[in-house]
XYZ file of C-alpha atoms in Angstrom:
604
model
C 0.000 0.000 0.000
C 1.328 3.356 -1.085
C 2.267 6.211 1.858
C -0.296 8.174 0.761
C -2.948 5.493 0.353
C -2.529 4.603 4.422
C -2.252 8.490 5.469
C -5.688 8.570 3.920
C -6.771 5.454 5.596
C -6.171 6.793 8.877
C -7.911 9.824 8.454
C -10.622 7.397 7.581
C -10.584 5.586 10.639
C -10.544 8.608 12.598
C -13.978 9.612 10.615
C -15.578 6.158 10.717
C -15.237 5.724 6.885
C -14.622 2.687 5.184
C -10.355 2.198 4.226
C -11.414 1.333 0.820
C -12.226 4.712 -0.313
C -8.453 5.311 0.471
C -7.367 4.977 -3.095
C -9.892 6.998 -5.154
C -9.535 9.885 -2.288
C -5.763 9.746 -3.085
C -6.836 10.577 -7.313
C -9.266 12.679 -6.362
C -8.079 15.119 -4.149
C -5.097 17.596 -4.090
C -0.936 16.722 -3.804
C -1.517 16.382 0.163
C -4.743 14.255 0.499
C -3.858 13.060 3.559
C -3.447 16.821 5.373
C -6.655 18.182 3.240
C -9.395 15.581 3.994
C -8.096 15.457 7.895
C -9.002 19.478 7.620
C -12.453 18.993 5.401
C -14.169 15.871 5.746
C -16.588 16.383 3.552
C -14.114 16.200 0.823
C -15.656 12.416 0.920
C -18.520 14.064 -1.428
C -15.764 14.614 -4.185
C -16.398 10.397 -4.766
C -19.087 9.448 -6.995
C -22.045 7.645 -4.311
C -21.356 9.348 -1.139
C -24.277 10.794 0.208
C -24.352 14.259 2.276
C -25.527 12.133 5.039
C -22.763 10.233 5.176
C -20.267 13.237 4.891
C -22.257 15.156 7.241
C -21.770 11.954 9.839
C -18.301 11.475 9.112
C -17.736 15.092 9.616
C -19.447 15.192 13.174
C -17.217 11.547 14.221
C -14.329 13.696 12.986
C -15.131 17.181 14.621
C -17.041 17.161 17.024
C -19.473 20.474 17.502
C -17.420 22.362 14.997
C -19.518 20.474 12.523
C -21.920 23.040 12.118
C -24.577 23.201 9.251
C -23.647 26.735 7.905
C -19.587 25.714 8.119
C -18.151 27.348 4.789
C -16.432 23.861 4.347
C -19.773 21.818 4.146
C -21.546 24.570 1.648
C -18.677 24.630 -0.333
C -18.041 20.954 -0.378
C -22.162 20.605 -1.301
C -21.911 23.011 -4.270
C -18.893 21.072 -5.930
C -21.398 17.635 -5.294
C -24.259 19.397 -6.702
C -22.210 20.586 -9.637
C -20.564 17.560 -10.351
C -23.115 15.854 -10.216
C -24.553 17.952 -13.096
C -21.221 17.221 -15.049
C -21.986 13.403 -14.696
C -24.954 13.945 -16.337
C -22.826 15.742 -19.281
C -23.697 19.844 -18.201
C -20.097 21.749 -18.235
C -21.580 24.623 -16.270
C -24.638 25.422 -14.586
C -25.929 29.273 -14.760
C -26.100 31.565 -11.463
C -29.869 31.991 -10.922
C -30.295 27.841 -11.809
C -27.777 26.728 -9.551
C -29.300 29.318 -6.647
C -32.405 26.894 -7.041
C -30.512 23.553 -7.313
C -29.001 24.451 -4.312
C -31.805 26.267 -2.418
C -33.354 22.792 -2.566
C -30.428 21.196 -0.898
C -31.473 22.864 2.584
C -29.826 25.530 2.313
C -30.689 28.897 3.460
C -28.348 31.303 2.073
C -27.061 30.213 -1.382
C -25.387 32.713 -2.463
C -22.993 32.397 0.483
C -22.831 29.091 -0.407
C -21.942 29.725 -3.593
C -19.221 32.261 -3.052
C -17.876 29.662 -0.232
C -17.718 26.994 -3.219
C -15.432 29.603 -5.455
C -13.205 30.595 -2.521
C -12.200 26.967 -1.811
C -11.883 26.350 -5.731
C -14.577 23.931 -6.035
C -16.337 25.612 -8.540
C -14.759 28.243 -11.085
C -16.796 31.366 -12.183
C -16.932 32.345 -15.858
C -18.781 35.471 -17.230
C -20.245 35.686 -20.792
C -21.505 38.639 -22.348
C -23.806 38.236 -25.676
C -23.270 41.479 -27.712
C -26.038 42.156 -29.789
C -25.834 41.483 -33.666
C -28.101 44.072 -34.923
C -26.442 46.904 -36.388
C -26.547 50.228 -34.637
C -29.732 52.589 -35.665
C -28.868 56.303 -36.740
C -31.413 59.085 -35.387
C -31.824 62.037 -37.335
C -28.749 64.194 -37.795
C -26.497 60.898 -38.119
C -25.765 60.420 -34.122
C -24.971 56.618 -33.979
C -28.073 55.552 -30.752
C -25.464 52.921 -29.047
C -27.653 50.593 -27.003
C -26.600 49.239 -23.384
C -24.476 46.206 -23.414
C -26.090 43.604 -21.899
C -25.214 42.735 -17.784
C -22.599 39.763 -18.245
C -24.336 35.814 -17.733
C -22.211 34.488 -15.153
C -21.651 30.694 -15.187
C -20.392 28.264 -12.740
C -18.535 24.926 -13.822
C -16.304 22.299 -11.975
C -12.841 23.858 -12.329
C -11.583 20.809 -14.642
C -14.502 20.788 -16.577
C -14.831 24.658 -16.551
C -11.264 25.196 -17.659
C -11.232 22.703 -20.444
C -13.987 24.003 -21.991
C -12.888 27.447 -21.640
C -9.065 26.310 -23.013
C -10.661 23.853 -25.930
C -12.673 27.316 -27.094
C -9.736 29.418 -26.981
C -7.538 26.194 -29.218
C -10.429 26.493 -31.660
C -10.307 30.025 -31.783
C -6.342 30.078 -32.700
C -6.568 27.322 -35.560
C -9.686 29.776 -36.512
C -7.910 32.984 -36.746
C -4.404 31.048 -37.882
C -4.917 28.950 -40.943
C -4.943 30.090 -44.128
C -6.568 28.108 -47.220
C -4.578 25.018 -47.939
C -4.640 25.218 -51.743
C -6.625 27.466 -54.192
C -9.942 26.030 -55.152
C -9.521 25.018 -58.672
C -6.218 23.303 -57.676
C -8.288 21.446 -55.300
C -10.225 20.744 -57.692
C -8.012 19.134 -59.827
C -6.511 17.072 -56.907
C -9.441 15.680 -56.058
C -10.380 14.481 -59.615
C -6.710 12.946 -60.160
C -7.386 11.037 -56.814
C -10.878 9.511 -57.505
C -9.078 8.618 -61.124
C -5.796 7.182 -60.082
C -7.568 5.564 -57.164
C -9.987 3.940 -58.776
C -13.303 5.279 -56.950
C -15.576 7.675 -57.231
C -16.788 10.573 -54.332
C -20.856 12.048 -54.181
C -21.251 15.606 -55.855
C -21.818 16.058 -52.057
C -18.540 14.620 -50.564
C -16.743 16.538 -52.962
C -18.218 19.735 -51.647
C -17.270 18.719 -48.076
C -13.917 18.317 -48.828
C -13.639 21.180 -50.817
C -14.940 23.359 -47.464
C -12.196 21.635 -45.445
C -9.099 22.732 -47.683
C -10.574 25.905 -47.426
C -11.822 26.644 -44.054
C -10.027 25.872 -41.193
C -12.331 23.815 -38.955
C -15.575 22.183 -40.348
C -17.846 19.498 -38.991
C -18.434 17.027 -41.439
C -21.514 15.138 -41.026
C -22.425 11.244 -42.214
C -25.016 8.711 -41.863
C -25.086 4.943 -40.529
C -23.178 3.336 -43.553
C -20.960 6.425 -44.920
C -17.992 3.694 -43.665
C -16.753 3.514 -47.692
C -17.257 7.230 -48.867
C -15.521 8.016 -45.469
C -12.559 5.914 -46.355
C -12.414 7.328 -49.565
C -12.619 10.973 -48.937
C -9.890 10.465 -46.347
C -7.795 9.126 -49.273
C -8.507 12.365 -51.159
C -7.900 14.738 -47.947
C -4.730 12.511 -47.930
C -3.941 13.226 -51.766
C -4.339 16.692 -51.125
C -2.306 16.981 -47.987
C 0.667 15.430 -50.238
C 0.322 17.895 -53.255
C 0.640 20.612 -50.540
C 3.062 19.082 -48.456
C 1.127 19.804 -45.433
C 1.136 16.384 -43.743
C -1.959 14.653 -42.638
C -2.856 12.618 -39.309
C -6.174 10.598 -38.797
C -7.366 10.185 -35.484
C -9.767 7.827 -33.947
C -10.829 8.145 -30.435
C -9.857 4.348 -29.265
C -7.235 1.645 -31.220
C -10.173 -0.512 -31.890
C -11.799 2.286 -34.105
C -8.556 3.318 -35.367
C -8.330 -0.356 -36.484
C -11.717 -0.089 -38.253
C -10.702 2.730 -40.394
C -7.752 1.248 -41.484
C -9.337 -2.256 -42.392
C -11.969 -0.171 -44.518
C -8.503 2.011 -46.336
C -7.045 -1.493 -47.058
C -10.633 -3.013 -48.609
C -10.674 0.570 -50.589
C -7.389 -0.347 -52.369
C -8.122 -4.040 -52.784
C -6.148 -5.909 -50.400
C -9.417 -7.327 -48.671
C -7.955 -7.942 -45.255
C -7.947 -5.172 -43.307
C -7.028 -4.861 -39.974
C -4.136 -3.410 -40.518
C -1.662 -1.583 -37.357
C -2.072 1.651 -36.298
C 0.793 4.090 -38.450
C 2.234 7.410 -36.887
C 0.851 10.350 -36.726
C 1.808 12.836 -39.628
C 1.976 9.577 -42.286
C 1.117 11.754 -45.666
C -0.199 9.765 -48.776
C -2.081 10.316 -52.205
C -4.833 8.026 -52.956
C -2.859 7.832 -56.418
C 0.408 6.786 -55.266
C -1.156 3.148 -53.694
C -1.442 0.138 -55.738
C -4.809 -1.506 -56.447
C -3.749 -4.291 -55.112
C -1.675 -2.835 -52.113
C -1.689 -4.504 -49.185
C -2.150 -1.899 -47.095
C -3.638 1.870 -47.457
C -0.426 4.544 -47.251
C -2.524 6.219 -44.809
C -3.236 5.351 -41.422
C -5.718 5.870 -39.087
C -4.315 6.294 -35.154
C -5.896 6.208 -31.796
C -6.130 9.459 -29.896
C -3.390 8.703 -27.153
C -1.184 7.725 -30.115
C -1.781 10.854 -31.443
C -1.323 13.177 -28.352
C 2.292 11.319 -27.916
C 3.453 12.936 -31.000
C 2.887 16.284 -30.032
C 2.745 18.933 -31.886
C 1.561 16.957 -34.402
C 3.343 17.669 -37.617
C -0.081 17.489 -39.797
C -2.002 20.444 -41.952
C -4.860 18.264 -42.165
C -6.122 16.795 -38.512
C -9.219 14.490 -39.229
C -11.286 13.570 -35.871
C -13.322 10.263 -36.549
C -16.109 9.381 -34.195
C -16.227 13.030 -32.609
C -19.640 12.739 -31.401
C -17.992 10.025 -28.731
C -15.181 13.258 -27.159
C -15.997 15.522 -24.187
C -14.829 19.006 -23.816
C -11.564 17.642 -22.165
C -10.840 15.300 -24.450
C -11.414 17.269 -27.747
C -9.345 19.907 -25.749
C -6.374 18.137 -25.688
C -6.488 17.145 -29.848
C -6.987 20.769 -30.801
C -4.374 21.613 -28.487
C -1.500 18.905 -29.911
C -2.548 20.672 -33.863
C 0.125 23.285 -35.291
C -1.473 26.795 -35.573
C -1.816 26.622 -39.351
C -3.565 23.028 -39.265
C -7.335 22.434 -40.656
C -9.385 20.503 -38.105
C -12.550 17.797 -39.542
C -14.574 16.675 -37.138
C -16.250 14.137 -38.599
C -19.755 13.330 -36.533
C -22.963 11.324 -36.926
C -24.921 13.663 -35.343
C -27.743 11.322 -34.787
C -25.542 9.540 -31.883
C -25.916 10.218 -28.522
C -24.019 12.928 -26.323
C -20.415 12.168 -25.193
C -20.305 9.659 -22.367
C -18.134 13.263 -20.575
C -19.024 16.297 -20.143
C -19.771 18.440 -23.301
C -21.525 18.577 -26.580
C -18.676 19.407 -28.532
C -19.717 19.014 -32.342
C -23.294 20.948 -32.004
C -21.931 23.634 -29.742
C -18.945 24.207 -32.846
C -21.542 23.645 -35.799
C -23.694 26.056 -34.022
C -21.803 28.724 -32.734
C -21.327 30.550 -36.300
C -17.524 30.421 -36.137
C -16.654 27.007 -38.611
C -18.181 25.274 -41.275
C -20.411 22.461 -41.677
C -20.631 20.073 -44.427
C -21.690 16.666 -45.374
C -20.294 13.216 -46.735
C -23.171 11.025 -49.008
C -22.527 7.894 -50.388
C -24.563 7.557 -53.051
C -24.651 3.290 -52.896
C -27.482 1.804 -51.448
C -27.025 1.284 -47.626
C -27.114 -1.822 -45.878
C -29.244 -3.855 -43.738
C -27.718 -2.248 -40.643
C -28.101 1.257 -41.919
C -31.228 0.968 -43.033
C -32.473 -0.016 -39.711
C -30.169 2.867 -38.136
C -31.330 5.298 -40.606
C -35.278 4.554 -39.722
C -34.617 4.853 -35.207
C -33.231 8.081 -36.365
C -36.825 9.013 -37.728
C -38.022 7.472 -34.805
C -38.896 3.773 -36.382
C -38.355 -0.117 -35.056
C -38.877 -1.727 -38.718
C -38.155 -5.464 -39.566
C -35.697 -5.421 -42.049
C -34.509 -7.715 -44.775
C -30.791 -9.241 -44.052
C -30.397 -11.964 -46.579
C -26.530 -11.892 -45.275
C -27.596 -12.148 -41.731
C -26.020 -8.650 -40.987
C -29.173 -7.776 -38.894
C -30.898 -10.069 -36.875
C -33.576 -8.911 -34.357
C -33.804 -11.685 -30.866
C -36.574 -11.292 -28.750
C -36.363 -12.122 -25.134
C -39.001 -12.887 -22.241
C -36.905 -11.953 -19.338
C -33.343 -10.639 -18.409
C -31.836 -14.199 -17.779
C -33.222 -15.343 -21.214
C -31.814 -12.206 -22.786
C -28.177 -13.019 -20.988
C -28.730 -17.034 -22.048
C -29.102 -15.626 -25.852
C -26.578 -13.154 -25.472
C -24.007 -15.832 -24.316
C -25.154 -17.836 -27.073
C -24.474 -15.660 -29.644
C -20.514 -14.675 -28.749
C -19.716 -18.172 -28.288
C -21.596 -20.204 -31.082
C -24.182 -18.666 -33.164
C -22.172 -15.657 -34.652
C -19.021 -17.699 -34.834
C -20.319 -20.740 -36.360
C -22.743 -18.895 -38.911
C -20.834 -15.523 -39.527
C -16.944 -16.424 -39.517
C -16.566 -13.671 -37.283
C -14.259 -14.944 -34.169
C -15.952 -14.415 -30.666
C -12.607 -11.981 -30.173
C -14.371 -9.725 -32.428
C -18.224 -9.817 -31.215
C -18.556 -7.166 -28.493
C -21.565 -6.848 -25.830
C -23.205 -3.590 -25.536
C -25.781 -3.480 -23.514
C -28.248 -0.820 -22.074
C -27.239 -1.361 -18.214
C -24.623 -1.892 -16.064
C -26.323 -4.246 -13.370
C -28.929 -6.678 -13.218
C -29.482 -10.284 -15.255
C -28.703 -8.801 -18.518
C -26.260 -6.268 -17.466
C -22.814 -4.901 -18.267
C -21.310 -7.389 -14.927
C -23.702 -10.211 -15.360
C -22.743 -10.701 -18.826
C -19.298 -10.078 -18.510
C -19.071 -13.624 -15.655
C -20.754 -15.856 -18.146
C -18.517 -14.469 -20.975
C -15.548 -15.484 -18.613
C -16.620 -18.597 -17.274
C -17.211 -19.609 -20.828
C -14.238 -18.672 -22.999
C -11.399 -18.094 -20.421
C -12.022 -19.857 -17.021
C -9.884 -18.887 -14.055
C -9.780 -18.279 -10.680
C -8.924 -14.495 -11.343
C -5.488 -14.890 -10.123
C -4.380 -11.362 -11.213
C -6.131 -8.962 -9.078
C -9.273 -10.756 -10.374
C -8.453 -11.223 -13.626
C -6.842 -13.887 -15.922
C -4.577 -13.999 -18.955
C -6.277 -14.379 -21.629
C -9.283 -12.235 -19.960
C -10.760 -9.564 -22.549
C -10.782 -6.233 -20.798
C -11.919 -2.475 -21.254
C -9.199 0.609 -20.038
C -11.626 3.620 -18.107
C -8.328 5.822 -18.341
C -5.634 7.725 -19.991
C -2.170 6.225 -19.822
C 0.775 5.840 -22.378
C -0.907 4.376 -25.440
C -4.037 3.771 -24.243
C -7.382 5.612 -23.626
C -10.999 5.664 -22.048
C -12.832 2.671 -23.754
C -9.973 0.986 -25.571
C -10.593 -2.667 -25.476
C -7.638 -5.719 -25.519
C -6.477 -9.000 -23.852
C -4.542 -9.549 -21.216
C -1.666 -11.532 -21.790
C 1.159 -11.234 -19.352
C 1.334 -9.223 -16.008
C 4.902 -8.432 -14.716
C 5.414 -5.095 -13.388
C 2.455 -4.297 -14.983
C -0.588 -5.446 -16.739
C 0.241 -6.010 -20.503
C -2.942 -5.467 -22.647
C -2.708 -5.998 -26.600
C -4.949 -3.574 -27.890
C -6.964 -4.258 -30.901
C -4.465 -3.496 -33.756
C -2.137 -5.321 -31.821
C 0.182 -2.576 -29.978
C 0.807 -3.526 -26.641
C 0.682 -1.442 -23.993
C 1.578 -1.533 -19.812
C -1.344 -0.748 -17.310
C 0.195 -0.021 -14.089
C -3.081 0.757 -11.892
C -5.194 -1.924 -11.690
C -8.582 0.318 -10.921
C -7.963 1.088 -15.024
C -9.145 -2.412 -16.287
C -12.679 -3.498 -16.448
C -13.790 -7.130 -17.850
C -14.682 -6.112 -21.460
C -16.483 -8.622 -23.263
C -19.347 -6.560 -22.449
C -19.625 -2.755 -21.504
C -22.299 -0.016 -21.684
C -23.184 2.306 -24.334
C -21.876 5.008 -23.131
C -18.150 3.083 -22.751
C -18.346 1.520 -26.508
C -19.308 4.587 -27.680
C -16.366 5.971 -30.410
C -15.353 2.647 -30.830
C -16.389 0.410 -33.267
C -16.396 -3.857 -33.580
C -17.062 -6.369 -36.678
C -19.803 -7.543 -34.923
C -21.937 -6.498 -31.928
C -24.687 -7.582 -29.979
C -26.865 -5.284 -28.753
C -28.661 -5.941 -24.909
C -31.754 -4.252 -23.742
C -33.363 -5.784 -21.037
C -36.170 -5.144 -18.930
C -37.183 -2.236 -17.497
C -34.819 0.120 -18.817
C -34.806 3.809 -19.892
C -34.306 3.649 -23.379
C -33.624 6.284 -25.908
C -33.790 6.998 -29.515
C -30.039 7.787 -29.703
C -28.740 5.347 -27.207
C -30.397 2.641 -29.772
C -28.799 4.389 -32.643
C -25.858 4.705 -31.124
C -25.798 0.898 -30.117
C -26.128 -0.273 -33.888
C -23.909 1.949 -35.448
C -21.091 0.499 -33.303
C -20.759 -2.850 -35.816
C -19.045 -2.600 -38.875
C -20.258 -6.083 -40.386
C -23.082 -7.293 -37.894
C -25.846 -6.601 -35.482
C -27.880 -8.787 -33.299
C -30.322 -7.177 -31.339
C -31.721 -8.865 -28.240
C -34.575 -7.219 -27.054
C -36.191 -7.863 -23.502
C -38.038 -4.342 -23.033
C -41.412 -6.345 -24.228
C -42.324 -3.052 -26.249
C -40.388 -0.107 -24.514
C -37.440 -0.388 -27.133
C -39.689 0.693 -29.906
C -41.906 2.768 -27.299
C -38.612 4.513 -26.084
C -36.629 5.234 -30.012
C -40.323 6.970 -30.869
C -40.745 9.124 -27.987
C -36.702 9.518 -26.006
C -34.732 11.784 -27.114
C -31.187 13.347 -25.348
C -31.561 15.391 -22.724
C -30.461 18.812 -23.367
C -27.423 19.872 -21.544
C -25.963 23.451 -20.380
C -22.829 24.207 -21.872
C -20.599 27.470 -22.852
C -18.438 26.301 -25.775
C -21.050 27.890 -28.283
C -20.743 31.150 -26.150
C -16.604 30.954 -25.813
C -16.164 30.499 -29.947
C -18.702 33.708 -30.400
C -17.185 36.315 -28.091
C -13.559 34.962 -29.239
């Protein structure tokens, strides 16, 4: 156990708190977590599921009668709960006269002085935003300009990580915004394009064309696609590619996990013929023209690369920085890409904006598309989509259709109950898809609609390991062999990245789909992973999925959508909701969320 970990622990004891909260109290918490938590003990509230009666009791074990309701400590310490809660359910900031009320109706009497108590111990940071108005200023008679008041400033309060990533991703944006200059004329671009659908082989939509056309020219532009834009993706990133070459300007791709990263390469490789995708991740800044490949090439000169992968490079020596899966990022995250670009690189953020909402904080994409300040275009393929994007493309109307699959690539399992669902789900990984499909159970991934119960996330995840890689968990509760899920950044690896375990020495050595291998030092990192939420596989993407929703569960139109479009070959969906699937993609949509992004970009 680590010196800090048992400092921690025996301010615990002291406080009548259980020792195992030791270890997340030593991430949470400041460089002396020890000293701090002995001084504030309800500093407890900064960990997800503890309750202010449980702080509140800890605190009166721990100081007696100078507990007191009103103490600037426990205000404070219940504003940062209340707004972090709010950040868990993806706000980034909360406005003044809406977080009065939230916390009015926490018991507390004064909460402005609450408030200010939360900003003088740096729980909460203030940010002010002033809207200045767009219409133009009206002339009275004799030509005096009639200047109208400026409008009192909205003042915002956010969790100071939160708060200052959004605020630092806004002002990133803003310097790519105000540094790039066109990449190449238009008619040049043009010309490249056409000489890379030609050598290539391929052809690109009137409407892809366009797209790409906006991105050499504008510096940052969200570029939207459907369900099964997969091929025209792959082949407009061949042309971005083709024209980051005839510039010599460098281009990285840039997936948010190595699984996705993967996924993109494999469809590069089926572009140009070789068939077999898969293929490793490349380094960031690899530069390629579609026209320089061979047909039958086993590999696409361009290659995709997972986020971390990308963020080790920095600054990134790339012009062209393509985002894939950007719906999936959070402020923090997409702060850090924007932040590894040059100042004279062109950002695509390439979004299905039918998904759901990052998993983190943030609604990245709409707050850029909307704020006025970038461009947005859109990729069409013009083939006809698949089984799986057809029924993709109808939950994002709000439908639940049968559809034809006569290649099996959607098939639709009803359940009666949650074990039944978790009997068929079991079935499928470990017979049914294998045996029928030829897709390996290494590449079928659970995603299911809950973490707990019958049917959910853990359940799963035990039959999954009692059936393919039995063991008494000898490795801090896992096995090699065991397929696991990372919940945070380390060197080569990311949030929702997915791999095996295969050896543990001074560390836990997970091969990553692609096949890099990387070393997990802190256990609390791994998950099991033949199964995980929606909200974990989201920006990642498998050959073959199957979809869980069991009983009684909230269930939304884009947490469905999002659920599908996570396959790249295959979809079985095993439905227990007896009717509140369809009942829930008809009626559910995302909850809106309170964010200042939009605002930042504008007043930049």
């Amino acid at each position: 156990m680590s010196e800090a970990v048992e400092k921690v622990s025996a301010v615990l004891d002291r406080m009548g708190a259980p020792r195992a909260l030791a270890p997340r109290l030593v991430s949470a918490l400041g460089p002396q977590p020890a000293a701090e938590l002995d001084a504030n003990p309800w500093l407890l509230l900064r960990l997800p599921g503890v309750t202010m009666d449980q702080a509140d009791y800890c605190a009166r074990k721990h100081l007696g009668d100078a507990a007191r309701p009103d103490d600037p400590r426990r205000l404070g310490s219940m504003v940062g709960h209340a707004m972090r809660t709010a950040a868990r359910r993806g706000h980034t900031a909360i406005e003044e006269k809406r977080l009065a009320t939230v916390v009015g109706q926490l018991g507390i009497n004064d909460p402005r002085t609450a408030i200010e108590a939360a900003v003088a111990a740096e729980e909460v940071a203030l940010f002010e935003s002033t809207d200045e108005p767009d219409d133009d200023f009206d002339f009275e008679e004799g030509g005096a300009p009639e200047v109208p008041d400026l409008p009192d400033p909205e003042r915002f309060y956010a969790p100071h990580d939160v708060g200052h990533a959004e605020q630092r991703l806004g002002e990133q944006l803003l310097r790519l915004i105000g540094g790039s200059e066109p990449i190449m004329d238009p008619v040049t671009a043009a010309e490249t394009l056409e000489a890379a659908t030609s050598g290539g082989g391929f052809e690109i939509s009137d409407t892809t064309r366009e797209a790409l056309l906006t991105a050499t020219m504008r510096p940052v532009t969200v570029v939207h696609h459907g369900p099964g834009d997969q091929a025209e993706t792959a082949r407009a990133l061949l042309c971005l590619a083709a024209i980051a070459t005839e510039s010599q300007v460098g281009i990285a791709v840039v997936a948010p996990t190595a699984q996705t990263a993967a996924a993109v390469n494999a469809d590069l490789d089926q572009l140009l013929g070789s068939g077999e995708g898969g293929g490793q991740e490349g380094e960031p800044g690899d530069t390629a023209s579609a026209g320089e490949a061979e047909p039958d090439a086993h590999h696409s000169p361009l290659r995709a690369v997972s986020l971390p992968a990308f963020l080790a490079a920095e600054p990134a020596p790339a012009g062209i920085v393509v985002l894939c899966e950007s719906m999936s990022l959070g402020v923090a995250r997409t702060a850090d890409l924007v932040s590894s670009c040059t100042d004279d690189a062109h950002l695509v953020l390439l979004a299905d904006p039918d998904q759901a909402p990052s998993a983190t904080p943030g609604r990245v994409v709409t707050d850029v598309a909307t704020s006025r300040t970038a461009h947005v275009a859109a990729l069409a393929d013009d083939a006809a989509p698949s089984p799986v994007s057809v029924l993709a493309g109808a939950v994002a109307e709000g439908g639940w259709p049968r559809v034809e699959a006569p290649g099996r690539e959607v098939v639709q399992v009803p359940a009666a109950s949650a074990e039944e669902a978790a009997h068929r789900v079991v079935q499928l990984v470990t017979d049914s898809i294998p045996r029928a499909l030829g897709i390996d159970a290494d590449q079928v991934q659970i995603v299911t609609a809950r973490e707990d119960g019958p049917a959910g996330a853990r359940a799963l995840n035990t039959a999954c390991k009692e059936k393919l890689n039995p063991g008494p968990g000898a490795h801090g509760g896992f096995d090699v062999g065991d397929r696991v899920v990372l919940t945070a950044e380390g060197t080569g690896y990311g949030p929702g990245d997915t791999g095996f375990l295969r050896e543990v020495s001074e560390g836990a050595v997970i091969e990553l789909t692609g096949g890099a291998r990387v070393t997990v030092t802190d256990p609390s990192a791994l998950r099991p992973g033949w199964a995980v939420s929606v909200a974990v596989a989201h920006g990642s993407r498998w050959p073959a999925v199957v979809a869980v929703f069991p009983p009684q569960v909230p269930v939304s139109r884009p947490q469905v959508y999002t659920a599908l479009t996570r396959t790249t070959r295959h979809v079985s969906v095993v439905d227990a909701t007896e009717g509140a699937l369809e009942t829930g993609v008809r009626e559910t949509l995302a909850p809106d969320r309170t964010t200042r992004l939009a605002l930042v970009l504008r007043e930049g």
